[in-house]
């Protein structure tokens, strides 16, 4: 076997797939940022607050209604043969369709009380539109994830981009061209979901058909059902900040916090691309002898990029707010330095795969539940003291403690040779750089120069500590260049 015929390493394969998944995520995040100036000129902070609360409601529904069957499908799919894969995928699809149809009917029937419960206003029309958006989105996500389990990053990217494009065009047209407001955003999202669902189902047509197996459903639910409490805990971890703000402050404060949250989600671009790529790869390659060492290298490289991106967002948050929003939303910049790393930490459990490899779903539920309890307690304690910054701090501390618990338990079941000292020094160095740049905050010319210099220093620190190893990358670029020259 020639060297070029050797199986790709986990890092190379993760980078390759992440780049393709990342392209789709990049389009989605950039589009989301580009429409912020439009929305903030049409929607008031209170409208944004309502939208964020409806998004939170939708997330809870999508985590529970279909009983996380997609996770059960993911775990069973890699070990199944071609015939069984078709049966598993079709069963998961039809079960999800039935579950979301039932939810939609209930939501429409109870629209008025749900509106009071979720957004505190008698807006039944918003709940009906949200039910359509949530149900179509839940089925679309199942089909889109199927392309992940099929290791089809190109198809995933194409379908995701198409759905995003339709959503943005329709939503902006309805919001800017009519007086529909939040209703226009929801309807645009629903139409985008339907288009994406059709495209995804066509791309994955080889595994879908009029087939259903109660036995296969039981197998998938045996894995996924214990994850439902964990999913609820994850929901609490992700959204208790906005729920608490809505109860302890105002809906307008939810909107201001939500704008800061949206800027911080730029870090989730990295997390989404990486998480989407690494999960199926780990499931398929964790038995390889050198997989733990490769995973440690992946972790170091990811940590360096995540720290750098979080640092950049924290330093340039004020400038971003002035560019993308209007004065009523500027205070959202204060939550970005804490939310950016918090969002990364909340998804880094994929780099602590021991519990999922060992199928310890009960332990996952306990960890997630404990994290949600910590997050909730901190929000209730800190918001009255620090306002929306207290919510951001609570979210960060909750995410950090949950990830730490995942990592400790994972190392017992699937040991990975991590280098904790340089990782800790890199994190501490990033904090020092951020604090140093705040000493010149507000000084024209000096502030941006200091921020750029801080990023350069952080990058050099990451290389010096061994988180980033440029030599192999440079050698590969030279090899590619030499091959091209020949």
Short mmCIF file of C-alpha atoms in Angstrom, two decimals:
data_model
loop_
_atom_site.label_atom_id
_atom_site.label_comp_id
_atom_site.label_asym_id
_atom_site.label_seq_id
_atom_site.Cartn_x
_atom_site.Cartn_y
_atom_site.Cartn_z
CA UNK A 1 0.00 0.00 0.00
CA UNK A 2 1.38 3.39 -0.93
CA UNK A 3 1.44 6.12 1.74
CA UNK A 4 -1.24 8.03 -0.10
CA UNK A 5 -3.47 4.94 0.10
CA UNK A 6 -3.33 4.77 3.90
CA UNK A 7 -6.60 5.35 5.71
CA UNK A 8 -6.98 8.99 6.72
CA UNK A 9 -6.27 9.82 10.34
CA UNK A 10 -9.11 10.86 12.58
CA UNK A 11 -7.78 14.43 12.60
CA UNK A 12 -7.51 14.62 8.80
CA UNK A 13 -10.95 13.12 8.32
CA UNK A 14 -12.44 15.39 10.99
CA UNK A 15 -10.86 18.45 9.35
CA UNK A 16 -12.09 17.41 5.90
CA UNK A 17 -15.65 16.78 7.03
CA UNK A 18 -15.66 19.82 9.34
CA UNK A 19 -14.67 22.04 6.42
CA UNK A 20 -17.66 20.86 4.42
CA UNK A 21 -20.09 20.99 7.33
CA UNK A 22 -18.52 24.30 8.31
CA UNK A 23 -19.25 25.77 4.89
CA UNK A 24 -22.95 25.19 5.49
CA UNK A 25 -22.76 26.52 9.04
CA UNK A 26 -20.80 29.54 7.82
CA UNK A 27 -23.50 30.43 5.31
CA UNK A 28 -26.15 30.08 8.02
CA UNK A 29 -24.29 32.17 10.62
CA UNK A 30 -23.22 34.88 8.20
CA UNK A 31 -26.76 35.14 6.86
CA UNK A 32 -28.09 35.35 10.42
CA UNK A 33 -25.69 38.19 11.21
CA UNK A 34 -26.45 40.05 7.99
CA UNK A 35 -30.17 40.13 8.72
CA UNK A 36 -29.65 41.48 12.25
CA UNK A 37 -29.40 45.11 10.99
CA UNK A 38 -32.72 44.61 9.19
CA UNK A 39 -34.49 43.01 12.12
CA UNK A 40 -33.18 45.50 14.70
CA UNK A 41 -34.59 48.34 12.61
CA UNK A 42 -38.00 46.70 12.30
CA UNK A 43 -38.37 44.72 15.53
CA UNK A 44 -38.26 46.30 18.98
CA UNK A 45 -36.35 44.66 21.86
CA UNK A 46 -39.69 43.32 23.12
CA UNK A 47 -40.33 41.64 19.73
CA UNK A 48 -36.87 40.11 19.84
CA UNK A 49 -37.62 38.89 23.34
CA UNK A 50 -40.78 37.15 22.14
CA UNK A 51 -38.87 35.55 19.27
CA UNK A 52 -36.20 34.24 21.63
CA UNK A 53 -38.82 32.77 23.96
CA UNK A 54 -40.54 31.03 21.02
CA UNK A 55 -37.17 29.67 19.89
CA UNK A 56 -36.65 28.31 23.40
CA UNK A 57 -40.10 26.68 23.30
CA UNK A 58 -39.30 25.15 19.92
CA UNK A 59 -36.04 23.72 21.18
CA UNK A 60 -37.80 22.06 24.12
CA UNK A 61 -40.37 20.49 21.81
CA UNK A 62 -37.76 19.21 19.36
CA UNK A 63 -35.74 17.68 22.19
CA UNK A 64 -38.69 15.77 23.64
CA UNK A 65 -41.56 15.10 21.23
CA UNK A 66 -39.71 12.53 19.08
CA UNK A 67 -37.99 11.04 22.16
CA UNK A 68 -34.52 11.77 20.74
CA UNK A 69 -34.97 8.91 18.25
CA UNK A 70 -32.35 10.55 16.02
CA UNK A 71 -29.72 9.80 18.67
CA UNK A 72 -30.80 6.17 18.79
CA UNK A 73 -30.59 6.01 15.01
CA UNK A 74 -27.08 7.48 15.08
CA UNK A 75 -25.87 4.89 17.58
CA UNK A 76 -27.37 1.90 15.72
CA UNK A 77 -26.68 3.04 12.16
CA UNK A 78 -22.89 2.64 12.15
CA UNK A 79 -23.01 -1.04 13.16
CA UNK A 80 -25.88 -2.05 10.84
CA UNK A 81 -25.74 -3.59 7.36
CA UNK A 82 -27.26 -1.92 4.30
CA UNK A 83 -30.69 -3.55 4.64
CA UNK A 84 -30.94 -2.83 8.33
CA UNK A 85 -29.85 0.78 7.81
CA UNK A 86 -32.77 1.36 5.47
CA UNK A 87 -35.17 -0.13 8.00
CA UNK A 88 -33.72 1.93 10.86
CA UNK A 89 -33.83 5.22 8.91
CA UNK A 90 -37.37 4.68 7.61
CA UNK A 91 -38.67 3.70 11.04
CA UNK A 92 -37.15 6.79 12.65
CA UNK A 93 -38.64 9.01 9.94
CA UNK A 94 -42.22 7.75 10.19
CA UNK A 95 -42.13 7.74 13.98
CA UNK A 96 -40.98 11.37 13.94
CA UNK A 97 -43.65 12.41 11.43
CA UNK A 98 -46.36 10.91 13.65
CA UNK A 99 -44.93 12.51 16.80
CA UNK A 100 -44.73 16.01 15.31
CA UNK A 101 -48.16 15.74 13.72
CA UNK A 102 -49.60 14.94 17.15
CA UNK A 103 -47.75 17.88 18.70
CA UNK A 104 -48.99 20.24 16.00
CA UNK A 105 -52.62 19.29 16.55
CA UNK A 106 -52.32 19.74 20.32
CA UNK A 107 -50.52 23.08 19.97
CA UNK A 108 -53.19 24.48 17.64
CA UNK A 109 -55.96 23.33 19.98
CA UNK A 110 -54.26 24.94 23.00
CA UNK A 111 -52.84 27.99 21.22
CA UNK A 112 -54.30 30.60 23.59
CA UNK A 113 -53.05 29.18 26.91
CA UNK A 114 -49.71 28.26 25.33
CA UNK A 115 -49.26 31.85 24.18
CA UNK A 116 -49.81 33.12 27.72
CA UNK A 117 -47.42 30.52 29.11
CA UNK A 118 -44.60 30.98 26.58
CA UNK A 119 -44.58 34.70 25.75
CA UNK A 120 -46.95 36.14 28.32
CA UNK A 121 -49.23 37.61 25.66
CA UNK A 122 -52.55 36.38 24.15
CA UNK A 123 -50.99 35.93 20.70
CA UNK A 124 -52.55 32.66 19.49
CA UNK A 125 -51.44 33.31 15.91
CA UNK A 126 -47.79 33.24 16.95
CA UNK A 127 -48.24 29.84 18.61
CA UNK A 128 -49.94 28.36 15.53
CA UNK A 129 -47.15 29.65 13.29
CA UNK A 130 -44.56 28.44 15.79
CA UNK A 131 -46.14 24.96 15.83
CA UNK A 132 -45.81 24.72 12.05
CA UNK A 133 -42.22 25.99 12.19
CA UNK A 134 -41.27 23.66 15.05
CA UNK A 135 -42.84 20.53 13.55
CA UNK A 136 -41.40 21.05 10.09
CA UNK A 137 -38.03 21.85 11.65
CA UNK A 138 -37.99 18.70 13.77
CA UNK A 139 -38.59 16.42 10.79
CA UNK A 140 -36.13 18.41 8.65
CA UNK A 141 -33.41 18.05 11.30
CA UNK A 142 -33.91 14.28 11.39
CA UNK A 143 -33.51 14.04 7.61
CA UNK A 144 -30.56 16.43 7.58
CA UNK A 145 -28.80 14.42 10.29
CA UNK A 146 -29.38 11.28 8.26
CA UNK A 147 -26.89 12.69 5.76
CA UNK A 148 -24.37 12.85 8.63
CA UNK A 149 -24.87 9.19 9.51
CA UNK A 150 -24.38 8.39 5.82
CA UNK A 151 -21.07 10.34 5.93
CA UNK A 152 -22.33 12.66 3.18
CA UNK A 153 -21.00 16.10 4.18
CA UNK A 154 -21.47 17.51 0.68
CA UNK A 155 -25.13 16.59 0.62
CA UNK A 156 -25.56 17.93 4.13
CA UNK A 157 -23.97 21.23 3.16
CA UNK A 158 -26.02 21.61 -0.02
CA UNK A 159 -29.34 20.88 1.69
CA UNK A 160 -28.52 23.08 4.67
CA UNK A 161 -27.52 26.03 2.50
CA UNK A 162 -30.64 25.70 0.35
CA UNK A 163 -32.90 25.70 3.41
CA UNK A 164 -31.06 28.66 4.91
CA UNK A 165 -31.29 30.67 1.70
CA UNK A 166 -35.03 30.13 1.39
CA UNK A 167 -35.57 30.93 5.07
CA UNK A 168 -33.62 34.18 4.88
CA UNK A 169 -35.20 35.41 1.65
CA UNK A 170 -38.77 34.66 2.73
CA UNK A 171 -38.32 35.87 6.33
CA UNK A 172 -36.70 39.16 5.34
CA UNK A 173 -39.34 39.75 2.67
CA UNK A 174 -42.15 39.18 5.15
CA UNK A 175 -40.59 41.18 7.99
CA UNK A 176 -39.33 44.13 5.95
CA UNK A 177 -42.12 44.21 3.37
CA UNK A 178 -45.13 43.68 5.61
CA UNK A 179 -46.20 44.36 9.18
CA UNK A 180 -46.09 40.70 10.19
CA UNK A 181 -43.09 41.14 12.49
CA UNK A 182 -42.27 38.00 14.50
CA UNK A 183 -44.98 36.09 12.62
CA UNK A 184 -43.08 36.73 9.38
CA UNK A 185 -39.88 35.28 10.87
CA UNK A 186 -41.71 32.10 11.91
CA UNK A 187 -43.47 31.64 8.57
CA UNK A 188 -40.20 32.17 6.69
CA UNK A 189 -38.54 29.54 8.86
CA UNK A 190 -41.35 27.06 8.23
CA UNK A 191 -41.13 27.49 4.46
CA UNK A 192 -37.34 27.04 4.59
CA UNK A 193 -37.80 23.86 6.64
CA UNK A 194 -40.21 22.38 4.11
CA UNK A 195 -37.84 23.10 1.21
CA UNK A 196 -34.91 21.62 3.15
CA UNK A 197 -36.95 18.57 4.11
CA UNK A 198 -37.84 17.86 0.49
CA UNK A 199 -34.23 18.29 -0.67
CA UNK A 200 -32.84 16.19 2.19
CA UNK A 201 -35.32 13.36 1.69
CA UNK A 202 -34.43 13.26 -2.00
CA UNK A 203 -30.69 13.15 -1.23
CA UNK A 204 -31.20 10.34 1.31
CA UNK A 205 -33.81 8.51 -0.78
CA UNK A 206 -31.73 5.31 -0.82
CA UNK A 207 -32.48 4.72 2.88
CA UNK A 208 -36.10 5.87 3.02
CA UNK A 209 -39.16 3.89 2.06
CA UNK A 210 -42.57 2.64 3.24
CA UNK A 211 -41.00 0.50 5.95
CA UNK A 212 -41.50 0.44 9.71
CA UNK A 213 -40.24 -1.96 12.36
CA UNK A 214 -41.43 -1.98 15.96
CA UNK A 215 -38.37 -4.00 16.93
CA UNK A 216 -35.99 -1.46 15.39
CA UNK A 217 -37.91 1.38 17.03
CA UNK A 218 -37.54 -0.32 20.41
CA UNK A 219 -33.80 -0.71 19.80
CA UNK A 220 -33.40 2.98 18.99
CA UNK A 221 -35.59 4.13 21.87
CA UNK A 222 -33.74 1.86 24.30
CA UNK A 223 -30.73 4.08 23.66
CA UNK A 224 -32.51 7.41 23.19
CA UNK A 225 -35.22 7.36 25.88
CA UNK A 226 -32.75 7.78 28.77
CA UNK A 227 -31.37 10.75 26.84
CA UNK A 228 -34.68 12.63 26.99
CA UNK A 229 -34.20 13.77 30.61
CA UNK A 230 -30.66 14.69 29.60
CA UNK A 231 -32.04 16.64 26.63
CA UNK A 232 -34.42 18.51 28.91
CA UNK A 233 -31.50 19.31 31.17
CA UNK A 234 -29.54 20.56 28.17
CA UNK A 235 -32.52 22.73 27.22
CA UNK A 236 -32.58 24.20 30.72
CA UNK A 237 -28.85 24.83 30.50
CA UNK A 238 -29.20 26.61 27.16
CA UNK A 239 -32.36 28.62 27.79
CA UNK A 240 -32.80 29.14 31.53
CA UNK A 241 -30.95 32.44 31.16
CA UNK A 242 -33.62 33.92 28.90
CA UNK A 243 -36.47 32.33 30.82
CA UNK A 244 -35.08 33.73 34.07
CA UNK A 245 -34.55 37.17 32.54
CA UNK A 246 -38.16 37.19 31.32
CA UNK A 247 -39.38 36.43 34.83
CA UNK A 248 -36.94 38.56 36.85
CA UNK A 249 -36.52 41.45 34.40
CA UNK A 250 -38.46 42.30 31.20
CA UNK A 251 -39.09 40.86 27.74
CA UNK A 252 -37.07 43.78 26.33
CA UNK A 253 -34.09 42.64 28.43
CA UNK A 254 -34.53 39.18 26.91
CA UNK A 255 -34.24 40.82 23.48
CA UNK A 256 -31.05 42.71 24.41
CA UNK A 257 -29.51 39.56 25.89
CA UNK A 258 -30.63 37.65 22.80
CA UNK A 259 -28.75 40.00 20.47
CA UNK A 260 -25.56 39.46 22.48
CA UNK A 261 -26.25 35.75 22.40
CA UNK A 262 -26.59 35.83 18.61
CA UNK A 263 -23.20 37.49 18.27
CA UNK A 264 -21.68 34.91 20.60
CA UNK A 265 -23.11 32.11 18.48
CA UNK A 266 -20.39 32.82 15.94
CA UNK A 267 -18.37 30.45 18.13
CA UNK A 268 -21.03 27.81 17.61
CA UNK A 269 -20.15 27.96 13.89
CA UNK A 270 -16.92 26.24 14.85
CA UNK A 271 -18.66 23.95 17.32
CA UNK A 272 -21.46 22.99 14.93
CA UNK A 273 -19.10 22.11 12.08
CA UNK A 274 -16.77 20.17 14.32
CA UNK A 275 -19.50 18.44 16.32
CA UNK A 276 -21.33 17.44 13.16
CA UNK A 277 -18.18 15.87 11.73
CA UNK A 278 -16.56 14.25 14.77
CA UNK A 279 -19.51 12.33 16.25
CA UNK A 280 -20.01 9.77 13.44
CA UNK A 281 -16.22 9.46 13.01
CA UNK A 282 -15.70 8.64 16.69
CA UNK A 283 -18.49 6.04 16.61
CA UNK A 284 -16.88 4.32 13.65
CA UNK A 285 -13.20 4.54 14.68
CA UNK A 286 -13.02 4.46 18.47
CA UNK A 287 -11.86 0.81 18.47
CA UNK A 288 -8.66 1.66 16.56
CA UNK A 289 -5.52 1.39 18.70
CA UNK A 290 -4.30 4.92 18.03
CA UNK A 291 -7.75 6.57 18.23
CA UNK A 292 -7.28 7.96 21.79
CA UNK A 293 -3.98 9.64 20.87
CA UNK A 294 -5.52 11.07 17.71
CA UNK A 295 -8.50 12.35 19.69
CA UNK A 296 -6.11 14.11 22.08
CA UNK A 297 -4.51 15.89 19.12
CA UNK A 298 -7.93 16.86 17.80
CA UNK A 299 -8.84 18.24 21.23
CA UNK A 300 -5.70 20.42 21.44
CA UNK A 301 -6.16 21.85 17.96
CA UNK A 302 -9.84 22.51 18.57
CA UNK A 303 -9.12 24.17 21.93
CA UNK A 304 -6.65 26.57 20.32
CA UNK A 305 -9.07 27.63 17.59
CA UNK A 306 -11.96 27.90 20.07
CA UNK A 307 -9.96 30.07 22.49
CA UNK A 308 -8.80 32.34 19.68
CA UNK A 309 -12.29 32.79 18.28
CA UNK A 310 -13.80 33.43 21.72
CA UNK A 311 -11.09 35.99 22.45
CA UNK A 312 -11.68 37.81 19.16
CA UNK A 313 -15.43 38.00 19.73
CA UNK A 314 -14.98 39.23 23.29
CA UNK A 315 -12.60 42.00 22.24
CA UNK A 316 -14.56 43.22 19.22
CA UNK A 317 -18.10 42.86 20.65
CA UNK A 318 -18.66 46.62 21.00
CA UNK A 319 -17.62 47.30 17.41
CA UNK A 320 -19.86 44.49 16.15
CA UNK A 321 -22.86 45.86 18.03
CA UNK A 322 -22.36 49.32 16.54
CA UNK A 323 -22.15 47.85 13.05
CA UNK A 324 -25.01 45.36 13.18
CA UNK A 325 -27.55 46.82 15.61
CA UNK A 326 -29.14 50.04 16.82
CA UNK A 327 -28.56 51.88 20.15
CA UNK A 328 -31.34 50.08 22.09
CA UNK A 329 -29.40 46.83 21.61
CA UNK A 330 -25.81 48.00 22.31
CA UNK A 331 -25.86 46.72 25.90
CA UNK A 332 -25.90 43.20 24.48
CA UNK A 333 -22.12 43.47 23.97
CA UNK A 334 -21.55 43.08 27.72
CA UNK A 335 -22.59 39.40 27.70
CA UNK A 336 -20.46 38.27 24.73
CA UNK A 337 -17.14 37.66 26.60
CA UNK A 338 -18.83 35.05 28.79
CA UNK A 339 -21.33 33.59 26.31
CA UNK A 340 -18.79 32.96 23.53
CA UNK A 341 -16.73 30.40 25.51
CA UNK A 342 -19.87 29.10 27.24
CA UNK A 343 -21.39 28.08 23.90
CA UNK A 344 -18.20 26.25 22.96
CA UNK A 345 -18.05 24.42 26.28
CA UNK A 346 -21.70 23.39 26.03
CA UNK A 347 -20.93 21.41 22.86
CA UNK A 348 -17.52 20.01 23.76
CA UNK A 349 -18.97 16.86 25.32
CA UNK A 350 -18.42 15.25 21.90
CA UNK A 351 -14.70 15.34 22.73
CA UNK A 352 -15.40 13.37 25.90
CA UNK A 353 -17.06 10.35 24.23
CA UNK A 354 -16.56 7.71 26.91
CA UNK A 355 -20.13 7.75 28.19
CA UNK A 356 -21.71 7.44 24.74
CA UNK A 357 -19.23 4.79 23.60
CA UNK A 358 -20.07 2.74 26.71
CA UNK A 359 -23.79 3.52 26.24
CA UNK A 360 -24.01 4.98 29.76
CA UNK A 361 -27.02 7.11 28.94
CA UNK A 362 -28.15 7.13 32.56
CA UNK A 363 -24.91 8.80 33.60
CA UNK A 364 -25.33 11.33 30.79
CA UNK A 365 -28.76 12.20 32.16
CA UNK A 366 -27.36 12.66 35.67
CA UNK A 367 -24.54 14.93 34.47
CA UNK A 368 -26.88 17.01 32.32
CA UNK A 369 -29.42 17.26 35.12
CA UNK A 370 -26.80 18.38 37.62
CA UNK A 371 -25.52 20.97 35.14
CA UNK A 372 -29.03 22.30 34.59
CA UNK A 373 -29.55 22.57 38.35
CA UNK A 374 -26.29 24.48 38.76
CA UNK A 375 -27.16 26.79 35.87
CA UNK A 376 -30.67 27.48 37.16
CA UNK A 377 -29.47 28.19 40.68
CA UNK A 378 -26.77 30.55 39.44
CA UNK A 379 -29.21 32.42 37.19
CA UNK A 380 -31.66 32.95 40.03
CA UNK A 381 -28.84 34.14 42.29
CA UNK A 382 -26.87 36.32 39.86
CA UNK A 383 -29.52 38.03 37.71
CA UNK A 384 -30.89 40.13 40.61
CA UNK A 385 -27.30 41.21 41.35
CA UNK A 386 -25.79 41.67 37.88
CA UNK A 387 -28.71 41.78 35.44
CA UNK A 388 -28.08 40.24 32.03
CA UNK A 389 -24.36 39.94 32.83
CA UNK A 390 -25.33 37.73 35.75
CA UNK A 391 -27.22 35.48 33.34
CA UNK A 392 -24.15 35.27 31.09
CA UNK A 393 -21.88 34.41 34.04
CA UNK A 394 -24.30 31.72 35.21
CA UNK A 395 -24.39 30.23 31.71
CA UNK A 396 -20.59 30.13 31.54
CA UNK A 397 -20.14 28.54 34.97
CA UNK A 398 -22.86 25.99 34.27
CA UNK A 399 -21.34 25.00 30.92
CA UNK A 400 -17.84 24.73 32.41
CA UNK A 401 -18.96 22.53 35.30
CA UNK A 402 -20.99 20.24 33.03
CA UNK A 403 -18.12 19.77 30.58
CA UNK A 404 -15.73 19.05 33.45
CA UNK A 405 -18.04 16.31 34.72
CA UNK A 406 -18.36 14.78 31.24
CA UNK A 407 -14.59 14.75 30.84
CA UNK A 408 -13.87 13.18 34.25
CA UNK A 409 -16.35 10.35 33.66
CA UNK A 410 -15.27 9.88 30.05
CA UNK A 411 -11.63 9.46 31.03
CA UNK A 412 -12.57 6.56 33.30
CA UNK A 413 -14.32 4.70 30.49
CA UNK A 414 -12.27 5.72 27.44
CA UNK A 415 -8.93 7.22 28.55
CA UNK A 416 -7.45 9.84 26.23
CA UNK A 417 -3.89 11.15 26.82
CA UNK A 418 -4.71 14.85 27.14
CA UNK A 419 -2.04 17.41 28.03
CA UNK A 420 -3.89 19.39 30.68
CA UNK A 421 -1.11 21.76 31.74
CA UNK A 422 -0.63 23.50 28.36
CA UNK A 423 -4.40 23.57 27.86
CA UNK A 424 -4.85 25.32 31.20
CA UNK A 425 -2.05 27.78 30.50
CA UNK A 426 -3.59 28.62 27.11
CA UNK A 427 -6.96 29.36 28.72
CA UNK A 428 -5.37 31.49 31.45
CA UNK A 429 -3.27 33.35 28.88
CA UNK A 430 -6.38 34.18 26.86
CA UNK A 431 -8.03 35.69 29.94
CA UNK A 432 -4.93 37.79 30.68
CA UNK A 433 -4.81 39.06 27.09
CA UNK A 434 -8.50 40.05 27.20
CA UNK A 435 -8.13 41.90 30.52
CA UNK A 436 -5.03 43.72 29.23
CA UNK A 437 -6.83 44.97 26.12
CA UNK A 438 -9.72 46.30 28.23
CA UNK A 439 -7.30 48.78 29.82
CA UNK A 440 -7.30 50.77 26.56
CA UNK A 441 -11.01 50.35 25.82
CA UNK A 442 -12.54 53.40 24.17
CA UNK A 443 -9.23 54.92 23.03
CA UNK A 444 -9.38 55.50 19.24
CA UNK A 445 -6.75 53.68 17.16
CA UNK A 446 -5.02 52.31 20.26
CA UNK A 447 -7.86 49.94 21.18
CA UNK A 448 -8.09 48.06 17.85
CA UNK A 449 -4.29 47.88 17.58
CA UNK A 450 -4.09 46.45 21.08
CA UNK A 451 -6.79 43.90 20.25
CA UNK A 452 -5.02 42.76 17.09
CA UNK A 453 -1.76 42.56 19.00
CA UNK A 454 -3.47 40.53 21.71
CA UNK A 455 -4.73 38.01 19.16
CA UNK A 456 -1.22 37.66 17.71
CA UNK A 457 0.23 37.08 21.17
CA UNK A 458 -2.42 34.48 21.93
CA UNK A 459 -1.69 32.67 18.67
CA UNK A 460 2.04 32.54 19.43
CA UNK A 461 1.25 31.26 22.92
CA UNK A 462 -0.87 28.44 21.52
CA UNK A 463 1.95 27.38 19.19
CA UNK A 464 4.51 27.60 21.98
CA UNK A 465 2.37 25.42 24.25
CA UNK A 466 1.93 22.80 21.54
CA UNK A 467 -1.79 23.24 20.96
CA UNK A 468 -1.13 24.22 17.38
CA UNK A 469 1.59 22.42 15.45
CA UNK A 470 2.19 24.35 12.22
CA UNK A 471 5.10 22.22 10.98
CA UNK A 472 2.98 19.28 9.70
CA UNK A 473 0.57 21.71 8.05
CA UNK A 474 3.41 23.62 6.34
CA UNK A 475 4.99 20.36 5.19
CA UNK A 476 1.69 19.20 3.72
CA UNK A 477 1.19 22.52 1.91
CA UNK A 478 4.70 22.27 0.47
CA UNK A 479 4.05 18.70 -0.62
CA UNK A 480 0.85 19.72 -2.35
CA UNK A 481 2.66 22.64 -3.96
CA UNK A 482 5.45 20.40 -5.17
CA UNK A 483 2.99 17.93 -6.61
CA UNK A 484 1.19 20.73 -8.40
CA UNK A 485 4.44 22.05 -9.82
CA UNK A 486 5.27 18.67 -11.24
#
